[in-house]
Short mmCIF file of C-alpha atoms in Angstrom, two decimals:
data_model
loop_
_atom_site.label_atom_id
_atom_site.label_comp_id
_atom_site.label_asym_id
_atom_site.label_seq_id
_atom_site.Cartn_x
_atom_site.Cartn_y
_atom_site.Cartn_z
CA UNK A 18 95.03 209.60 -27.15
CA UNK A 19 93.29 206.23 -26.51
CA UNK A 20 90.00 205.86 -24.74
CA UNK A 21 89.10 203.25 -22.11
CA UNK A 22 85.35 202.68 -21.54
CA UNK A 23 83.41 200.85 -18.88
CA UNK A 24 79.63 200.47 -19.12
CA UNK A 25 77.26 198.95 -16.55
CA UNK A 26 73.65 198.32 -17.53
CA UNK A 27 71.26 198.07 -14.59
CA UNK A 28 67.53 197.55 -14.43
CA UNK A 29 66.86 201.27 -14.42
CA UNK A 30 70.00 203.12 -15.57
CA UNK A 31 73.00 202.45 -17.75
CA UNK A 32 76.21 204.01 -16.48
CA UNK A 33 79.43 204.84 -18.26
CA UNK A 34 82.97 205.63 -17.09
CA UNK A 35 85.16 207.05 -19.83
CA UNK A 36 88.86 207.89 -19.57
CA UNK A 37 91.45 209.27 -22.03
CA UNK A 38 94.96 210.06 -20.86
CA UNK A 39 93.87 210.81 -17.29
CA UNK A 40 90.85 212.86 -18.37
CA UNK A 41 87.58 211.22 -17.30
CA UNK A 42 83.83 211.61 -17.86
CA UNK A 43 80.84 209.85 -16.34
CA UNK A 44 77.53 209.19 -18.06
CA UNK A 45 74.11 208.01 -16.85
CA UNK A 46 71.26 207.24 -19.21
CA UNK A 47 67.94 205.39 -18.83
CA UNK A 48 68.08 201.69 -19.51
CA UNK A 49 65.92 200.57 -22.44
CA UNK A 50 64.56 197.14 -21.33
CA UNK A 51 62.86 196.53 -24.69
CA UNK A 52 66.33 196.58 -26.40
CA UNK A 53 69.42 196.85 -24.24
CA UNK A 54 71.59 197.65 -27.24
CA UNK A 55 69.83 201.02 -27.42
CA UNK A 56 70.90 202.20 -23.91
CA UNK A 57 74.45 200.98 -24.56
CA UNK A 58 74.54 203.08 -27.72
CA UNK A 59 72.98 206.04 -25.91
CA UNK A 60 75.65 205.81 -23.18
CA UNK A 61 78.47 205.64 -25.74
CA UNK A 62 77.11 208.56 -27.73
CA UNK A 63 76.80 210.73 -24.63
CA UNK A 64 80.37 209.86 -23.62
CA UNK A 65 81.60 210.82 -27.06
CA UNK A 66 79.65 214.07 -26.88
CA UNK A 67 81.21 214.97 -23.55
CA UNK A 68 84.66 214.55 -25.12
CA UNK A 69 83.61 216.61 -28.13
CA UNK A 70 84.11 213.81 -30.70
CA UNK A 71 81.86 211.65 -32.80
CA UNK A 72 80.96 208.10 -31.67
CA UNK A 73 82.95 206.56 -34.53
CA UNK A 74 85.98 208.72 -33.83
CA UNK A 75 85.93 207.74 -30.20
CA UNK A 76 85.51 204.03 -30.77
CA UNK A 77 88.21 204.01 -33.46
CA UNK A 78 90.64 205.29 -30.79
CA UNK A 79 89.29 203.03 -27.97
CA UNK A 80 91.61 200.36 -26.51
CA UNK A 81 88.90 198.47 -24.59
CA UNK A 82 85.14 198.51 -23.95
CA UNK A 83 84.17 196.67 -20.79
CA UNK A 84 80.52 195.87 -20.29
CA UNK A 85 78.75 194.58 -17.20
CA UNK A 86 75.13 194.24 -16.28
CA UNK A 87 72.70 193.50 -13.43
CA UNK A 88 70.19 192.12 -15.97
CA UNK A 89 70.68 188.54 -14.80
CA UNK A 90 70.29 189.52 -11.14
CA UNK A 91 67.14 191.53 -11.84
CA UNK A 92 65.73 188.70 -13.99
CA UNK A 93 66.16 186.28 -11.09
CA UNK A 94 64.94 188.70 -8.39
CA UNK A 95 61.79 189.63 -10.29
CA UNK A 96 61.27 186.09 -11.70
CA UNK A 97 60.85 187.33 -15.29
CA UNK A 98 63.13 184.81 -17.07
CA UNK A 99 62.37 182.49 -19.96
CA UNK A 100 60.02 179.54 -19.78
CA UNK A 101 62.29 176.51 -19.79
CA UNK A 102 61.98 172.77 -19.70
CA UNK A 103 64.25 170.44 -17.75
CA UNK A 104 65.26 166.85 -18.56
CA UNK A 105 66.90 164.68 -15.90
CA UNK A 106 67.79 161.01 -15.60
CA UNK A 107 64.93 158.56 -14.94
CA UNK A 108 64.20 158.31 -11.25
CA UNK A 109 65.45 161.81 -10.29
CA UNK A 110 62.50 163.91 -11.49
CA UNK A 111 61.37 164.66 -7.96
CA UNK A 112 64.72 165.04 -6.23
CA UNK A 113 67.12 166.57 -8.80
CA UNK A 114 69.78 164.32 -7.34
CA UNK A 115 69.60 165.89 -3.88
CA UNK A 116 69.67 163.54 -0.89
CA UNK A 117 67.50 166.05 0.96
CA UNK A 118 64.30 166.76 -0.99
CA UNK A 119 63.41 169.60 1.38
CA UNK A 120 66.06 171.68 -0.34
CA UNK A 121 64.69 171.44 -3.86
CA UNK A 122 61.63 173.69 -3.50
CA UNK A 123 63.39 176.92 -4.74
CA UNK A 124 64.06 175.40 -8.12
CA UNK A 125 60.34 175.47 -8.91
CA UNK A 126 60.53 179.33 -9.01
CA UNK A 127 62.48 178.95 -12.25
CA UNK A 128 61.08 175.79 -13.88
CA UNK A 129 57.50 174.72 -13.34
CA UNK A 130 56.79 171.19 -12.09
CA UNK A 131 54.90 170.46 -15.32
CA UNK A 132 58.03 171.53 -17.30
CA UNK A 133 60.23 168.76 -15.81
CA UNK A 134 60.61 165.30 -17.22
CA UNK A 135 63.01 162.39 -17.03
CA UNK A 136 64.60 160.31 -19.75
CA UNK A 137 65.63 156.68 -19.92
CA UNK A 138 69.49 156.43 -19.71
CA UNK A 139 72.11 155.49 -17.18
CA UNK A 140 75.85 156.21 -16.78
CA UNK A 141 77.69 155.01 -13.71
CA UNK A 142 80.12 156.84 -11.44
CA UNK A 143 83.12 155.76 -13.56
CA UNK A 144 81.49 157.10 -16.75
CA UNK A 145 80.52 153.72 -18.20
CA UNK A 146 77.25 153.59 -20.12
CA UNK A 147 75.02 151.12 -18.28
CA UNK A 148 71.87 151.85 -20.26
CA UNK A 149 71.82 153.62 -23.67
CA UNK A 150 69.70 156.67 -24.18
CA UNK A 151 66.16 155.82 -25.34
CA UNK A 152 65.73 158.22 -28.26
CA UNK A 153 62.06 157.45 -28.80
CA UNK A 154 61.27 158.22 -25.19
CA UNK A 155 63.34 161.43 -25.46
CA UNK A 156 61.52 162.69 -28.53
CA UNK A 157 58.17 162.26 -26.83
CA UNK A 158 59.36 164.14 -23.72
CA UNK A 159 60.90 166.84 -25.83
CA UNK A 160 57.70 167.33 -27.80
CA UNK A 161 55.64 167.59 -24.62
CA UNK A 162 57.85 170.35 -23.26
CA UNK A 163 57.80 172.26 -26.54
CA UNK A 164 53.97 171.99 -26.70
CA UNK A 165 53.86 173.49 -23.18
CA UNK A 166 55.78 176.46 -24.41
CA UNK A 167 59.42 175.80 -23.52
CA UNK A 168 61.76 178.33 -25.17
CA UNK A 169 64.82 176.37 -24.09
CA UNK A 170 65.44 172.88 -22.75
CA UNK A 171 67.97 172.32 -19.99
CA UNK A 172 69.52 168.87 -19.78
CA UNK A 173 71.14 167.69 -16.52
CA UNK A 174 71.91 163.98 -16.30
CA UNK A 175 73.45 161.95 -13.52
CA UNK A 176 77.21 161.53 -13.82
CA UNK A 177 77.46 163.86 -16.83
CA UNK A 178 80.46 165.31 -15.09
CA UNK A 179 82.47 162.17 -15.87
CA UNK A 180 80.79 161.36 -19.17
CA UNK A 181 78.68 163.99 -20.95
CA UNK A 182 77.98 161.71 -23.98
CA UNK A 183 74.26 161.29 -23.31
CA UNK A 184 73.70 165.01 -22.70
CA UNK A 185 75.40 165.75 -26.02
CA UNK A 186 73.37 163.01 -27.75
CA UNK A 187 70.18 164.60 -26.39
CA UNK A 188 71.19 167.97 -27.79
CA UNK A 189 71.82 166.45 -31.23
CA UNK A 190 68.45 164.64 -31.27
CA UNK A 191 66.48 167.72 -30.18
CA UNK A 192 68.20 169.87 -32.75
CA UNK A 193 67.38 167.28 -35.45
CA UNK A 194 63.72 167.06 -34.46
CA UNK A 195 63.12 170.83 -33.88
CA UNK A 196 64.41 172.61 -36.99
CA UNK A 197 65.40 176.22 -36.80
CA UNK A 198 62.14 177.51 -38.35
CA UNK A 199 60.06 175.96 -35.57
CA UNK A 200 59.50 178.57 -32.85
CA UNK A 201 62.78 180.18 -33.84
CA UNK A 202 64.70 177.03 -32.85
CA UNK A 203 64.76 175.44 -29.40
CA UNK A 204 67.87 176.17 -27.42
CA UNK A 205 69.42 173.18 -25.65
CA UNK A 206 71.64 173.95 -22.69
CA UNK A 207 73.70 171.25 -21.02
CA UNK A 208 74.74 171.03 -17.39
CA UNK A 209 78.07 169.55 -18.46
CA UNK A 210 78.80 172.75 -20.40
CA UNK A 211 78.32 174.78 -17.25
CA UNK A 212 80.24 172.69 -14.78
CA UNK A 213 81.99 169.35 -14.11
CA UNK A 214 81.26 169.62 -10.37
CA UNK A 215 80.65 166.11 -8.96
CA UNK A 216 77.48 167.09 -7.15
CA UNK A 217 74.64 166.63 -9.67
CA UNK A 218 72.27 168.76 -7.60
CA UNK A 219 74.63 171.73 -7.78
CA UNK A 220 75.11 171.20 -11.52
CA UNK A 221 71.34 171.02 -12.09
CA UNK A 222 70.71 174.26 -10.17
CA UNK A 223 73.45 176.03 -12.16
CA UNK A 224 72.08 174.73 -15.45
CA UNK A 225 68.49 175.76 -14.60
CA UNK A 226 69.44 179.27 -13.60
CA UNK A 227 71.67 179.61 -16.67
CA UNK A 228 68.76 178.55 -18.88
CA UNK A 229 66.36 180.89 -17.09
CA UNK A 230 68.48 183.98 -17.74
CA UNK A 231 69.95 182.84 -21.05
CA UNK A 232 67.52 184.71 -23.35
CA UNK A 233 67.81 187.96 -21.39
CA UNK A 234 71.62 187.97 -21.92
CA UNK A 235 72.39 186.33 -25.20
CA UNK A 236 69.89 188.09 -27.38
CA UNK A 237 71.78 191.39 -27.08
CA UNK A 238 75.42 190.65 -26.22
CA UNK A 239 76.34 189.61 -29.74
CA UNK A 240 74.25 192.43 -31.27
CA UNK A 241 76.06 194.87 -29.00
CA UNK A 242 79.42 193.65 -30.28
CA UNK A 243 78.19 193.89 -33.88
CA UNK A 244 77.01 197.47 -33.24
CA UNK A 245 80.40 198.42 -31.85
CA UNK A 246 82.14 197.01 -34.96
CA UNK A 247 79.75 198.87 -37.19
CA UNK A 248 80.99 202.05 -35.51
CA UNK A 249 84.70 201.34 -36.11
CA UNK A 250 85.60 199.54 -32.84
CA UNK A 251 88.04 196.86 -33.85
CA UNK A 252 88.59 194.97 -30.57
CA UNK A 253 86.33 192.39 -28.86
CA UNK A 254 83.71 193.55 -26.38
CA UNK A 255 84.74 192.42 -22.90
CA UNK A 256 81.98 191.23 -20.63
CA UNK A 257 82.14 191.44 -16.80
CA UNK A 258 82.04 188.10 -14.98
CA UNK A 259 81.06 187.37 -11.40
CA UNK A 260 84.54 186.10 -10.56
CA UNK A 261 85.75 189.69 -10.92
CA UNK A 262 87.36 189.70 -14.34
CA UNK A 263 86.31 190.12 -17.93
CA UNK A 264 86.18 187.82 -20.93
CA UNK A 265 85.07 187.93 -24.52
CA UNK A 266 81.43 187.42 -25.42
CA UNK A 267 82.22 184.02 -26.93
CA UNK A 268 83.74 182.92 -23.66
CA UNK A 269 80.73 184.07 -21.60
CA UNK A 270 77.84 181.99 -20.42
CA UNK A 271 74.69 183.75 -19.11
CA UNK A 272 75.36 182.63 -15.56
CA UNK A 273 78.85 184.04 -15.67
CA UNK A 274 77.29 187.52 -15.73
CA UNK A 275 75.19 186.96 -12.60
CA UNK A 276 75.91 189.83 -10.26
CA UNK A 277 78.83 190.98 -12.40
CA UNK A 278 77.87 194.67 -12.09
CA UNK A 279 77.59 194.51 -8.24
CA UNK A 280 80.86 192.48 -8.09
CA UNK A 281 82.67 195.16 -10.06
CA UNK A 282 81.34 197.79 -7.71
CA UNK A 283 82.95 195.89 -4.83
CA UNK A 284 86.34 196.20 -6.68
CA UNK A 285 85.75 199.96 -6.70
CA UNK A 286 84.83 199.92 -3.02
CA UNK A 287 88.03 197.94 -2.27
CA UNK A 288 90.13 200.67 -3.92
CA UNK A 289 88.36 203.48 -2.07
CA UNK A 290 88.81 201.59 1.21
CA UNK A 291 92.57 201.08 0.53
CA UNK A 292 92.96 204.82 -0.17
CA UNK A 293 91.69 205.47 3.37
CA UNK A 294 93.75 202.74 5.00
CA UNK A 295 91.06 200.07 5.30
CA UNK A 296 91.50 196.43 4.24
CA UNK A 297 88.06 195.51 5.73
CA UNK A 298 85.25 197.06 3.64
CA UNK A 299 81.48 196.67 3.50
CA UNK A 300 80.18 197.75 0.05
CA UNK A 301 76.52 198.88 -0.18
CA UNK A 302 75.12 199.68 -3.63
CA UNK A 303 71.64 201.24 -3.61
CA UNK A 304 70.64 201.21 -7.26
CA UNK A 305 67.48 201.80 -9.20
CA UNK A 306 66.29 198.24 -9.05
CA UNK A 307 68.27 196.38 -6.44
CA UNK A 308 70.28 196.69 -3.28
CA UNK A 309 73.63 194.92 -3.55
CA UNK A 310 75.92 194.23 -0.63
CA UNK A 311 79.51 192.94 -0.72
CA UNK A 312 82.43 192.57 1.66
CA UNK A 313 86.26 192.62 1.62
CA UNK A 314 88.02 190.80 4.50
CA UNK A 315 91.74 191.39 4.97
CA UNK A 316 92.01 192.75 1.43
CA UNK A 317 90.42 189.59 -0.02
CA UNK A 318 87.10 189.12 -1.77
CA UNK A 319 84.35 186.87 -0.54
CA UNK A 320 84.93 184.14 -3.12
CA UNK A 321 82.83 180.96 -3.08
CA UNK A 322 83.21 177.77 -5.11
CA UNK A 323 79.59 176.85 -4.54
CA UNK A 324 77.68 180.15 -4.03
CA UNK A 325 73.97 180.27 -3.30
CA UNK A 326 71.75 182.07 -5.79
CA UNK A 327 68.07 182.47 -4.95
CA UNK A 328 68.36 179.81 -2.23
CA UNK A 329 69.98 177.34 -4.66
CA UNK A 330 73.61 176.18 -4.26
CA UNK A 331 75.28 176.31 -7.66
CA UNK A 332 78.58 174.99 -9.05
CA UNK A 333 79.80 178.23 -10.55
CA UNK A 334 82.62 179.90 -8.56
CA UNK A 335 82.06 183.61 -8.03
CA UNK A 336 82.60 186.55 -5.74
CA UNK A 337 79.51 186.61 -3.54
CA UNK A 338 77.31 189.64 -3.19
CA UNK A 339 73.81 189.76 -1.80
CA UNK A 340 71.13 191.20 -4.10
CA UNK A 341 67.69 192.25 -2.86
CA UNK A 342 64.79 193.78 -4.85
CA UNK A 343 65.08 197.13 -3.12
CA UNK A 344 66.04 200.30 -4.97
CA UNK A 345 64.96 203.72 -6.12
CA UNK A 346 62.40 202.44 -8.57
CA UNK A 347 61.02 199.76 -6.24
CA UNK A 348 57.23 199.75 -6.19
CA UNK A 349 55.58 200.68 -2.87
CA UNK A 350 52.29 199.15 -1.87
CA UNK A 351 50.29 198.75 1.32
CA UNK A 352 50.55 195.58 3.34
CA UNK A 353 47.92 193.88 5.51
CA UNK A 354 49.39 195.37 8.68
CA UNK A 355 48.67 198.95 7.55
CA UNK A 356 52.22 199.72 6.67
CA UNK A 357 54.08 199.93 3.41
CA UNK A 358 56.00 197.26 1.53
CA UNK A 359 58.88 198.33 -0.62
CA UNK A 360 59.87 195.98 -3.54
CA UNK A 361 60.80 193.51 -4.72
CA UNK A 362 58.97 194.55 -7.94
CA UNK A 363 60.43 197.53 -9.75
CA UNK A 364 59.05 200.02 -12.13
CA UNK A 365 62.48 200.06 -13.84
CA UNK A 366 63.11 202.65 -16.50
CA UNK A 367 59.92 201.81 -18.39
CA UNK A 368 57.32 202.84 -17.38
CA UNK A 369 59.42 203.97 -14.42
CA UNK A 370 58.26 205.90 -11.37
CA UNK A 371 55.23 208.08 -11.79
CA UNK A 372 57.46 211.17 -11.79
CA UNK A 373 59.27 209.89 -14.94
CA UNK A 374 56.08 210.87 -16.80
CA UNK A 375 56.25 207.71 -18.93
CA UNK A 376 52.96 206.16 -17.89
CA UNK A 377 53.97 204.77 -14.51
CA UNK A 378 51.03 204.53 -12.12
CA UNK A 379 52.66 202.92 -9.08
CA UNK A 380 54.27 204.80 -6.18
CA UNK A 381 58.04 204.24 -5.92
CA UNK A 382 60.87 205.26 -3.63
CA UNK A 383 62.02 207.82 -6.22
CA UNK A 384 58.56 209.47 -6.18
CA UNK A 385 58.89 209.85 -2.42
CA UNK A 386 62.37 211.41 -2.83
CA UNK A 387 60.96 213.89 -5.29
CA UNK A 388 58.14 214.80 -2.88
CA UNK A 389 60.56 215.28 -0.01
CA UNK A 390 63.03 217.31 -2.05
CA UNK A 391 65.92 214.85 -2.08
CA UNK A 392 65.81 214.81 -5.86
CA UNK A 393 65.57 218.03 -7.84
CA UNK A 394 63.00 217.36 -10.60
CA UNK A 395 64.60 219.98 -12.83
CA UNK A 396 68.15 218.59 -12.60
CA UNK A 397 67.66 214.82 -12.91
CA UNK A 398 70.47 213.15 -14.94
CA UNK A 399 72.19 216.47 -15.09
CA UNK A 400 69.07 218.26 -16.31
CA UNK A 401 68.64 215.98 -19.35
CA UNK A 402 65.43 214.50 -17.87
CA UNK A 403 62.74 216.62 -16.28
CA UNK A 404 60.69 214.91 -13.55
CA UNK A 405 56.99 215.61 -12.90
CA UNK A 406 56.60 216.31 -9.20
CA UNK A 407 52.87 216.64 -9.53
CA UNK A 408 52.65 213.03 -10.79
CA UNK A 409 54.72 211.89 -7.83
CA UNK A 410 52.43 213.76 -5.39
CA UNK A 411 49.18 212.51 -6.90
CA UNK A 412 50.34 208.89 -7.16
CA UNK A 413 51.52 208.73 -3.52
CA UNK A 414 48.33 210.49 -2.44
CA UNK A 415 46.17 207.93 -4.25
CA UNK A 416 48.18 204.79 -3.51
CA UNK A 417 49.43 205.39 -0.02
CA UNK A 418 48.39 208.62 1.73
CA UNK A 419 44.60 208.49 1.23
CA UNK A 420 44.18 204.81 2.23
CA UNK A 421 46.24 205.45 5.42
CA UNK A 422 44.54 208.80 6.06
CA UNK A 423 47.79 210.69 6.28
CA UNK A 424 49.30 213.61 4.31
CA UNK A 425 51.36 213.05 1.17
CA UNK A 426 54.50 214.29 2.97
CA UNK A 427 53.87 211.84 5.84
CA UNK A 428 53.42 209.03 3.34
CA UNK A 429 56.64 209.99 1.58
CA UNK A 430 58.51 209.95 4.93
CA UNK A 431 57.00 206.54 5.69
CA UNK A 432 58.33 205.23 2.35
CA UNK A 433 61.78 206.73 3.01
CA UNK A 434 61.97 205.35 6.59
CA UNK A 435 60.75 201.88 5.53
CA UNK A 436 63.28 201.77 2.71
CA UNK A 437 66.15 202.67 4.99
CA UNK A 438 65.00 200.26 7.69
CA UNK A 439 64.96 197.50 5.11
CA UNK A 440 68.48 198.34 3.94
CA UNK A 441 69.69 198.33 7.53
CA UNK A 442 68.13 194.89 8.14
CA UNK A 443 69.66 193.50 4.95
CA UNK A 444 73.12 194.86 5.80
CA UNK A 445 72.95 193.39 9.34
CA UNK A 446 71.71 190.06 8.02
CA UNK A 447 74.50 189.95 5.45
CA UNK A 448 77.21 190.75 8.00
CA UNK A 449 75.97 188.13 10.43
CA UNK A 450 75.87 185.52 7.68
CA UNK A 451 79.51 186.34 6.96
CA UNK A 452 80.46 185.93 10.64
CA UNK A 453 80.99 189.65 11.33
CA UNK A 454 80.08 190.93 14.78
CA UNK A 455 77.85 193.98 14.04
CA UNK A 456 78.77 195.56 17.39
CA UNK A 457 82.49 195.60 16.48
CA UNK A 458 82.79 197.31 13.10
CA UNK A 459 85.57 199.77 13.91
CA UNK A 460 87.97 198.03 11.52
CA UNK A 461 85.52 198.26 8.64
CA UNK A 462 84.89 201.12 6.25
CA UNK A 463 81.38 201.30 4.78
CA UNK A 464 81.48 202.45 1.14
CA UNK A 465 78.00 203.58 -0.03
CA UNK A 466 77.36 204.13 -3.69
CA UNK A 467 74.82 203.68 -6.46
CA UNK A 468 72.32 206.39 -7.27
CA UNK A 469 70.78 206.07 -3.80
CA UNK A 470 73.76 205.15 -1.66
CA UNK A 471 74.84 208.72 -0.65
CA UNK A 472 71.22 209.65 -0.07
CA UNK A 473 70.45 206.68 2.11
CA UNK A 474 73.53 205.85 4.19
CA UNK A 475 72.74 208.36 7.01
CA UNK A 476 69.38 206.66 7.41
CA UNK A 477 70.45 202.99 7.35
CA UNK A 478 73.68 202.94 9.39
CA UNK A 479 71.92 203.72 12.68
CA UNK A 480 73.54 201.62 15.43
CA UNK A 481 76.29 200.31 13.14
CA UNK A 482 79.54 201.94 14.25
CA UNK A 483 81.85 201.66 11.20
CA UNK A 484 85.38 202.95 11.43
CA UNK A 485 84.60 205.28 8.51
CA UNK A 486 81.74 205.85 6.12
CA UNK A 487 82.82 206.72 2.61
CA UNK A 488 81.20 207.63 -0.68
CA UNK A 489 82.47 208.94 -4.00
CA UNK A 490 81.82 211.73 -6.45
CA UNK A 491 81.30 208.91 -8.92
CA UNK A 492 78.82 207.10 -6.68
CA UNK A 493 75.99 206.99 -9.20
CA UNK A 494 78.26 205.34 -11.85
CA UNK A 495 80.42 203.47 -9.34
CA UNK A 496 80.15 199.96 -10.82
CA UNK A 497 81.32 201.29 -14.19
CA UNK A 498 84.18 202.97 -12.28
CA UNK A 499 85.02 199.71 -10.53
CA UNK A 500 85.15 198.02 -13.91
CA UNK A 501 88.21 200.17 -14.78
CA UNK A 502 90.16 198.47 -12.03
CA UNK A 503 89.65 194.87 -13.33
CA UNK A 504 91.79 192.52 -15.44
CA UNK A 505 91.14 190.17 -18.32
CA UNK A 506 90.45 186.79 -16.67
CA UNK A 507 89.42 183.48 -18.22
CA UNK A 508 88.58 180.90 -15.52
CA UNK A 509 89.32 177.24 -16.07
CA UNK A 510 88.63 174.55 -13.49
CA UNK A 511 88.62 170.76 -13.32
CA UNK A 512 87.20 168.48 -10.74
CA UNK A 513 88.59 165.01 -10.47
CA UNK A 514 87.35 161.75 -8.97
CA UNK A 515 90.35 159.82 -7.68
CA UNK A 516 91.57 157.72 -4.84
CA UNK A 517 93.49 159.39 -2.06
CA UNK A 518 96.91 158.22 -3.26
CA UNK A 519 96.35 158.37 -7.00
CA UNK A 520 98.98 161.04 -7.49
CA UNK A 521 99.40 160.28 -11.18
CA UNK A 522 95.79 161.24 -11.86
CA UNK A 523 96.24 164.63 -10.12
CA UNK A 524 99.47 165.25 -12.05
CA UNK A 525 97.61 164.54 -15.33
CA UNK A 526 94.98 167.15 -14.48
CA UNK A 527 97.61 169.73 -13.57
CA UNK A 528 99.39 169.12 -16.87
CA UNK A 529 96.10 169.77 -18.75
CA UNK A 530 95.50 173.02 -16.89
CA UNK A 531 99.09 174.15 -17.43
CA UNK A 532 98.80 173.39 -21.12
CA UNK A 533 95.66 175.55 -21.32
CA UNK A 534 97.47 178.42 -19.58
CA UNK A 535 100.44 178.06 -21.95
CA UNK A 536 98.11 178.22 -25.00
CA UNK A 537 96.60 181.49 -23.65
CA UNK A 538 99.99 183.00 -23.11
CA UNK A 539 101.14 182.03 -26.57
#
C-alpha cells in the first residue's frame, strides 16, 4: 500500500503526480513564491485528500518523494536572482579567463561590473603556488563587495581545477571576517566546488550562475525536507537534477536543479513517443511562466558536457532544453511597432493574471484565454479557483484594446496569435540549432504538454509536418508525471591534465572513480 509522489514546482503552478499500487491522482495548486514550502505542502495535502487519507498517514506509507522545480530557470529568465560579488585572479577582472572578451558580456546580467574584483595570488598550470594569497588585499576587496550589498561572494581563481587551495583559503578568511550575525552571514561559493573543468571561463560562468540562483533554491529545500519529516516521512527528499536523475538535498547544488522540471518532462515525452512507435521526439512544454523545448534523437537525450545557459557556456553536464519567458502568465504589453509583446516578464501566481483576482493589473495570455472562452472561469483547477472574467476583460481593454482602437475580443485574438507565433518561432529556431531539417519532420512525434500545450499546439505547428502530434490526459502535470520514470543518479566526473601517452595517470583516475562507485554500491 505504498505511495510514490512526484512534485514539480513552477513559477505559477505546483503539480503533483501520486501513485499507490497502480492507482494514480494528479494535483495542481498555485505556487506560493513568498515561501515555496507552502505550495509543496498544499500539493501534498491535496494529494492525500484525493486518496481519502491524512497527510501524515500518506507520508508514513510513502516510499519516495521526488521534487523538481523550474525556479532556477525562472530566476535566470526574469533576472531576479541574488546580488552577488565575484572574486577572480589579478589580471582577469575584465576577461574572466576568456581569450575572446566579446563573449563575456552576458555575465554582467548576473553580476554587476562594480561587484567584480580581483585578488593577488597565482597558481600555475601544474598546481604549484607561484604567489601566495595576499590576505590583506582580500579582506579589503571582500569588505567593498559586502558594503555594496553582496549577499554571496563567488570565488573563481585561475587553475583552481588543479589546486583549489587558494579558493578554500579565501572562503576561510571571509568566514572569519564576516561572522554569522553580520547580514545573516555571507555565503562563499567556490568554482572548484562546482567543477574541475580545465576551462576557467566555463568554471567562472557556472559558479556565477550557481551563486545567482543559490538563495532561491537553498532557502527552502532543507526546510521542505524538515517539513516532510515533521509529518512522518522517514526517507530523504529526492531532488530532480538537470542530468535526468535525482539525488538527495545534501548532494544537490543550486545549478544542478537548473531546468530539472523541463528535463523531467522530456523523460515523460520520451515514454509517450515510445508508446506510439517514435524514437525521435520533440517535447514542447507551455507552462505558466516559461516555454520549454527538448528533443530525443534515436531514443537518446540531448546531453551536453558544456551546455549554454543564458548565452554563457558552463561546465555542468546536463540534458539540454531551451527555456523562454513565454507562458500562460506572461505579461502582455504594447511595443513601438503597434503590436503586442508577450513576455518575458510573468505575473506568476502572485499577483497573477488580472482574472486571478489577486491584485494583478497587467494583461496576460491567460486573461486572453478567459476572454476567448478557452478557459472556463468557473472550473479553473477543477473548480477550486474561480476566475474573474470581468477583470480579464477590463484589463485587456485598458492595456491593449483601447490604445490600439480595437475590440477586447480582437485584442485577445491578437494576444493568442502573437503567443502561438512566438512558440512556432522558438520551436523552429531550436530544431535548426539541433541540426533538424524543419521540412522533414515525418520521423518525429511532437508531444505537447504543460497547462497550455494542448491549447496551443494547433496554433503553433503550422507548416511543421510532424509524423504525429501527441498530448496526454496528464498534460498539465506532465513534468511531475515524467518524474515517476526517473532513477536515482549521483553524477561524478573528473577532468585530467596529462600527456598523450601518460596511461598510468588515466588508470589512476579510473581507479578513483571505480572506488567511488563501489562505495555507493556498498
